[in-house]
């Protein structure tokens, strides 16, 4: 099935684009998408324990199930004041 992946801030800089389309197996979860990206872009691994994720604009856990056409967002921690 096909999903859209959105990347923000430092994650976008690492990958070089803010949006990707990926084909993933049926019954995949968010972690499946993240693991695929981390294999392709090893610098992402450093962020795995600190990122937030969202599916279709709703915060989600890494074990959230995905469906055809979903949009997954990966958001690194931000700081500032």
GROMACS .gro file of N, CA and C in nm:
model
  243
    1UNK      N    1   0.084  -0.117   0.000
    1UNK     CA    2   0.000   0.000   0.000
    1UNK      C    3   0.088   0.124   0.000
    2UNK      N    4   0.033   0.233  -0.043
    2UNK     CA    5   0.109   0.357  -0.057
    2UNK      C    6   0.074   0.455   0.054
    3UNK      N    7   0.180   0.515   0.114
    3UNK     CA    8   0.162   0.617   0.217
    3UNK      C    9   0.251   0.736   0.183
    4UNK      N   10   0.217   0.849   0.243
    4UNK     CA   11   0.298   0.970   0.229
    4UNK      C   12   0.370   0.993   0.360
    5UNK      N   13   0.497   1.029   0.351
    5UNK     CA   14   0.578   1.056   0.470
    5UNK      C   15   0.617   1.203   0.467
    6UNK      N   16   0.590   1.274   0.575
    6UNK     CA   17   0.628   1.414   0.589
    6UNK      C   18   0.737   1.424   0.695
    7UNK      N   19   0.839   1.502   0.664
    7UNK     CA   20   0.953   1.519   0.754
    7UNK      C   21   0.970   1.666   0.786
    8UNK      N   22   1.011   1.694   0.909
    8UNK     CA   23   1.023   1.832   0.953
    8UNK      C   24   1.160   1.859   1.012
    9UNK      N   25   1.201   1.985   1.006
    9UNK     CA   26   1.322   2.037   1.070
    9UNK      C   27   1.445   1.955   1.031
   10UNK      N   28   1.520   1.910   1.129
   10UNK     CA   29   1.646   1.838   1.103
   10UNK      C   30   1.624   1.711   1.022
   11UNK      N   31   1.513   1.643   1.042
   11UNK     CA   32   1.486   1.522   0.964
   11UNK      C   33   1.474   1.555   0.816
   12UNK      N   34   1.410   1.665   0.785
   12UNK     CA   35   1.398   1.710   0.646
   12UNK      C   36   1.535   1.741   0.590
   13UNK      N   37   1.620   1.804   0.669
   13UNK     CA   38   1.755   1.837   0.622
   13UNK      C   39   1.835   1.710   0.590
   14UNK      N   40   1.823   1.609   0.674
   14UNK     CA   41   1.895   1.484   0.652
   14UNK      C   42   1.850   1.417   0.523
   15UNK      N   43   1.719   1.409   0.503
   15UNK     CA   44   1.665   1.338   0.387
   15UNK      C   45   1.674   1.422   0.260
   16UNK      N   46   1.664   1.555   0.274
   16UNK     CA   47   1.677   1.643   0.158
   16UNK      C   48   1.545   1.686   0.096
   17UNK      N   49   1.436   1.633   0.146
   17UNK     CA   50   1.301   1.671   0.099
   17UNK      C   51   1.207   1.670   0.218
   18UNK      N   52   1.094   1.739   0.205
   18UNK     CA   53   0.999   1.740   0.317
   18UNK      C   54   0.889   1.635   0.302
   19UNK      N   55   0.880   1.570   0.185
   19UNK     CA   56   0.774   1.472   0.165
   19UNK      C   57   0.822   1.361   0.073
   20UNK      N   58   0.787   1.238   0.109
   20UNK     CA   59   0.820   1.119   0.031
   20UNK      C   60   0.695   1.032   0.018
   21UNK      N   61   0.691   0.952  -0.083
   21UNK     CA   62   0.589   0.849  -0.097
   21UNK      C   63   0.657   0.715  -0.085
   22UNK      N   64   0.596   0.625  -0.009
   22UNK     CA   65   0.654   0.493   0.011
   22UNK      C   66   0.549   0.385  -0.009
   23UNK      N   67   0.592   0.274  -0.066
   23UNK     CA   68   0.511   0.153  -0.077
   23UNK      C   69   0.550   0.065   0.040
   24UNK      N   70   0.452   0.026   0.121
   24UNK     CA   71   0.479  -0.058   0.237
   24UNK      C   72   0.383  -0.177   0.236
   25UNK      N   73   0.418  -0.283   0.307
   25UNK     CA   74   0.329  -0.400   0.312
   25UNK      C   75   0.198  -0.369   0.385
   26UNK      N   76   0.094  -0.438   0.346
   26UNK     CA   77  -0.034  -0.429   0.418
   26UNK      C   78  -0.008  -0.470   0.563
   27UNK      N   79  -0.081  -0.410   0.655
   27UNK     CA   80  -0.068  -0.435   0.800
   27UNK      C   81   0.059  -0.377   0.859
   28UNK      N   82   0.119  -0.278   0.793
   28UNK     CA   83   0.238  -0.213   0.847
   28UNK      C   84   0.200  -0.113   0.956
   29UNK      N   85   0.299  -0.080   1.036
   29UNK     CA   86   0.285   0.021   1.141
   29UNK      C   87   0.382   0.136   1.113
   30UNK      N   88   0.372   0.240   1.192
   30UNK     CA   89   0.460   0.355   1.176
   30UNK      C   90   0.606   0.315   1.185
   31UNK      N   91   0.639   0.224   1.277
   31UNK     CA   92   0.779   0.184   1.294
   31UNK      C   93   0.835   0.119   1.168
   32UNK      N   94   0.752   0.052   1.091
   32UNK     CA   95   0.798  -0.009   0.965
   32UNK      C   96   0.846   0.101   0.870
   33UNK      N   97   0.771   0.209   0.863
   33UNK     CA   98   0.809   0.321   0.776
   33UNK      C   99   0.937   0.385   0.828
   34UNK      N  100   0.942   0.409   0.960
   34UNK     CA  101   1.062   0.471   1.018
   34UNK      C  102   1.185   0.383   0.992
   35UNK      N  103   1.174   0.253   1.016
   35UNK     CA  104   1.288   0.163   0.996
   35UNK      C  105   1.336   0.166   0.851
   36UNK      N  106   1.244   0.172   0.757
   36UNK     CA  107   1.282   0.179   0.615
   36UNK      C  108   1.360   0.308   0.588
   37UNK      N  109   1.310   0.418   0.641
   37UNK     CA  110   1.380   0.546   0.622
   37UNK      C  111   1.517   0.545   0.689
   38UNK      N  112   1.526   0.487   0.808
   38UNK     CA  113   1.653   0.483   0.880
   38UNK      C  114   1.757   0.397   0.807
   39UNK      N  115   1.713   0.293   0.739
   39UNK     CA  116   1.806   0.213   0.659
   39UNK      C  117   1.857   0.295   0.540
   40UNK      N  118   1.769   0.373   0.480
   40UNK     CA  119   1.806   0.453   0.365
   40UNK      C  120   1.887   0.577   0.404
   41UNK      N  121   1.857   0.634   0.521
   41UNK     CA  122   1.922   0.755   0.569
   41UNK      C  123   1.970   0.729   0.712
   42UNK      N  124   2.087   0.666   0.729
   42UNK     CA  125   2.134   0.623   0.862
   42UNK      C  126   2.144   0.735   0.966
   43UNK      N  127   2.161   0.858   0.925
   43UNK     CA  128   2.167   0.969   1.022
   43UNK      C  129   2.037   0.983   1.102
   44UNK      N  130   1.928   0.933   1.051
   44UNK     CA  131   1.800   0.943   1.121
   44UNK      C  132   1.797   0.862   1.250
   45UNK      N  133   1.877   0.757   1.257
   45UNK     CA  134   1.874   0.666   1.371
   45UNK      C  135   1.894   0.742   1.502
   46UNK      N  136   1.977   0.844   1.502
   46UNK     CA  137   2.006   0.921   1.624
   46UNK      C  138   1.880   0.987   1.681
   47UNK      N  139   1.776   1.003   1.602
   47UNK     CA  140   1.655   1.072   1.645
   47UNK      C  141   1.541   0.978   1.687
   48UNK      N  142   1.559   0.849   1.670
   48UNK     CA  143   1.449   0.755   1.690
   48UNK      C  144   1.385   0.764   1.829
   49UNK      N  145   1.463   0.783   1.932
   49UNK     CA  146   1.408   0.785   2.068
   49UNK      C  147   1.347   0.919   2.108
   50UNK      N  148   1.361   1.020   2.022
   50UNK     CA  149   1.313   1.152   2.062
   50UNK      C  150   1.210   1.213   1.968
   51UNK      N  151   1.178   1.147   1.858
   51UNK     CA  152   1.082   1.205   1.764
   51UNK      C  153   0.939   1.184   1.809
   52UNK      N  154   0.854   1.271   1.762
   52UNK     CA  155   0.710   1.254   1.774
   52UNK      C  156   0.659   1.208   1.638
   53UNK      N  157   0.548   1.134   1.639
   53UNK     CA  158   0.491   1.087   1.513
   53UNK      C  159   0.342   1.122   1.508
   54UNK      N  160   0.294   1.137   1.387
   54UNK     CA  161   0.152   1.163   1.367
   54UNK      C  162   0.105   1.085   1.245
   55UNK      N  163  -0.017   1.040   1.250
   55UNK     CA  164  -0.082   0.976   1.136
   55UNK      C  165  -0.206   1.057   1.104
   56UNK      N  166  -0.210   1.110   0.984
   56UNK     CA  167  -0.324   1.192   0.940
   56UNK      C  168  -0.352   1.307   1.038
   57UNK      N  169  -0.246   1.374   1.076
   57UNK     CA  170  -0.245   1.493   1.164
   57UNK      C  171  -0.282   1.467   1.309
   58UNK      N  172  -0.294   1.341   1.349
   58UNK     CA  173  -0.321   1.306   1.489
   58UNK      C  174  -0.196   1.238   1.546
   59UNK      N  175  -0.150   1.286   1.662
   59UNK     CA  176  -0.035   1.221   1.723
   59UNK      C  177  -0.061   1.071   1.736
   60UNK      N  178   0.046   0.994   1.710
   60UNK     CA  179   0.034   0.848   1.711
   60UNK      C  180   0.162   0.786   1.766
   61UNK      N  181   0.150   0.663   1.810
   61UNK     CA  182   0.266   0.588   1.857
   61UNK      C  183   0.328   0.514   1.740
   62UNK      N  184   0.450   0.466   1.761
   62UNK     CA  185   0.521   0.393   1.657
   62UNK      C  186   0.450   0.262   1.619
   63UNK      N  187   0.366   0.210   1.709
   63UNK     CA  188   0.297   0.084   1.678
   63UNK      C  189   0.159   0.107   1.616
   64UNK      N  190   0.130   0.231   1.578
   64UNK     CA  191   0.000   0.262   1.516
   64UNK      C  192  -0.009   0.195   1.379
   65UNK      N  193  -0.122   0.131   1.354
   65UNK     CA  194  -0.147   0.064   1.226
   65UNK      C  195  -0.170   0.168   1.116
   66UNK      N  196  -0.126   0.135   0.996
   66UNK     CA  197  -0.141   0.225   0.882
   66UNK      C  198  -0.235   0.166   0.779
   67UNK      N  199  -0.296   0.257   0.702
   67UNK     CA  200  -0.386   0.217   0.595
   67UNK      C  201  -0.344   0.286   0.466
   68UNK      N  202  -0.389   0.233   0.355
   68UNK     CA  203  -0.364   0.292   0.224
   68UNK      C  204  -0.395   0.442   0.227
   69UNK      N  205  -0.300   0.523   0.178
   69UNK     CA  206  -0.322   0.666   0.166
   69UNK      C  207  -0.292   0.747   0.290
   70UNK      N  208  -0.254   0.683   0.399
   70UNK     CA  209  -0.225   0.758   0.521
   70UNK      C  210  -0.106   0.851   0.501
   71UNK      N  211  -0.104   0.957   0.582
   71UNK     CA  212   0.009   1.049   0.587
   71UNK      C  213   0.074   1.035   0.724
   72UNK      N  214   0.203   1.002   0.723
   72UNK     CA  215   0.278   0.985   0.845
   72UNK      C  216   0.375   1.102   0.857
   73UNK      N  217   0.375   1.167   0.971
   73UNK     CA  218   0.467   1.278   0.995
   73UNK      C  219   0.564   1.240   1.104
   74UNK      N  220   0.691   1.273   1.082
   74UNK     CA  221   0.796   1.254   1.182
   74UNK      C  222   0.848   1.391   1.221
   75UNK      N  223   0.842   1.420   1.351
   75UNK     CA  224   0.877   1.552   1.401
   75UNK      C  225   0.986   1.539   1.507
   76UNK      N  226   1.102   1.600   1.484
   76UNK     CA  227   1.208   1.593   1.585
   76UNK      C  228   1.176   1.688   1.701
   77UNK      N  229   1.245   1.672   1.813
   77UNK     CA  230   1.223   1.764   1.924
   77UNK      C  231   1.266   1.905   1.882
   78UNK      N  232   1.199   2.003   1.938
   78UNK     CA  233   1.234   2.141   1.910
   78UNK      C  234   1.263   2.212   2.041
   79UNK      N  235   1.344   2.315   2.031
   79UNK     CA  236   1.373   2.392   2.150
   79UNK      C  237   1.362   2.539   2.114
   80UNK      N  238   1.357   2.619   2.212
   80UNK     CA  239   1.349   2.762   2.189
   80UNK      C  240   1.264   2.825   2.297
   81UNK      N  241   1.245   2.952   2.281
   81UNK     CA  242   1.168   3.015   2.386
   81UNK      C  243   1.108   3.145   2.345
   0.00000   0.00000   0.00000
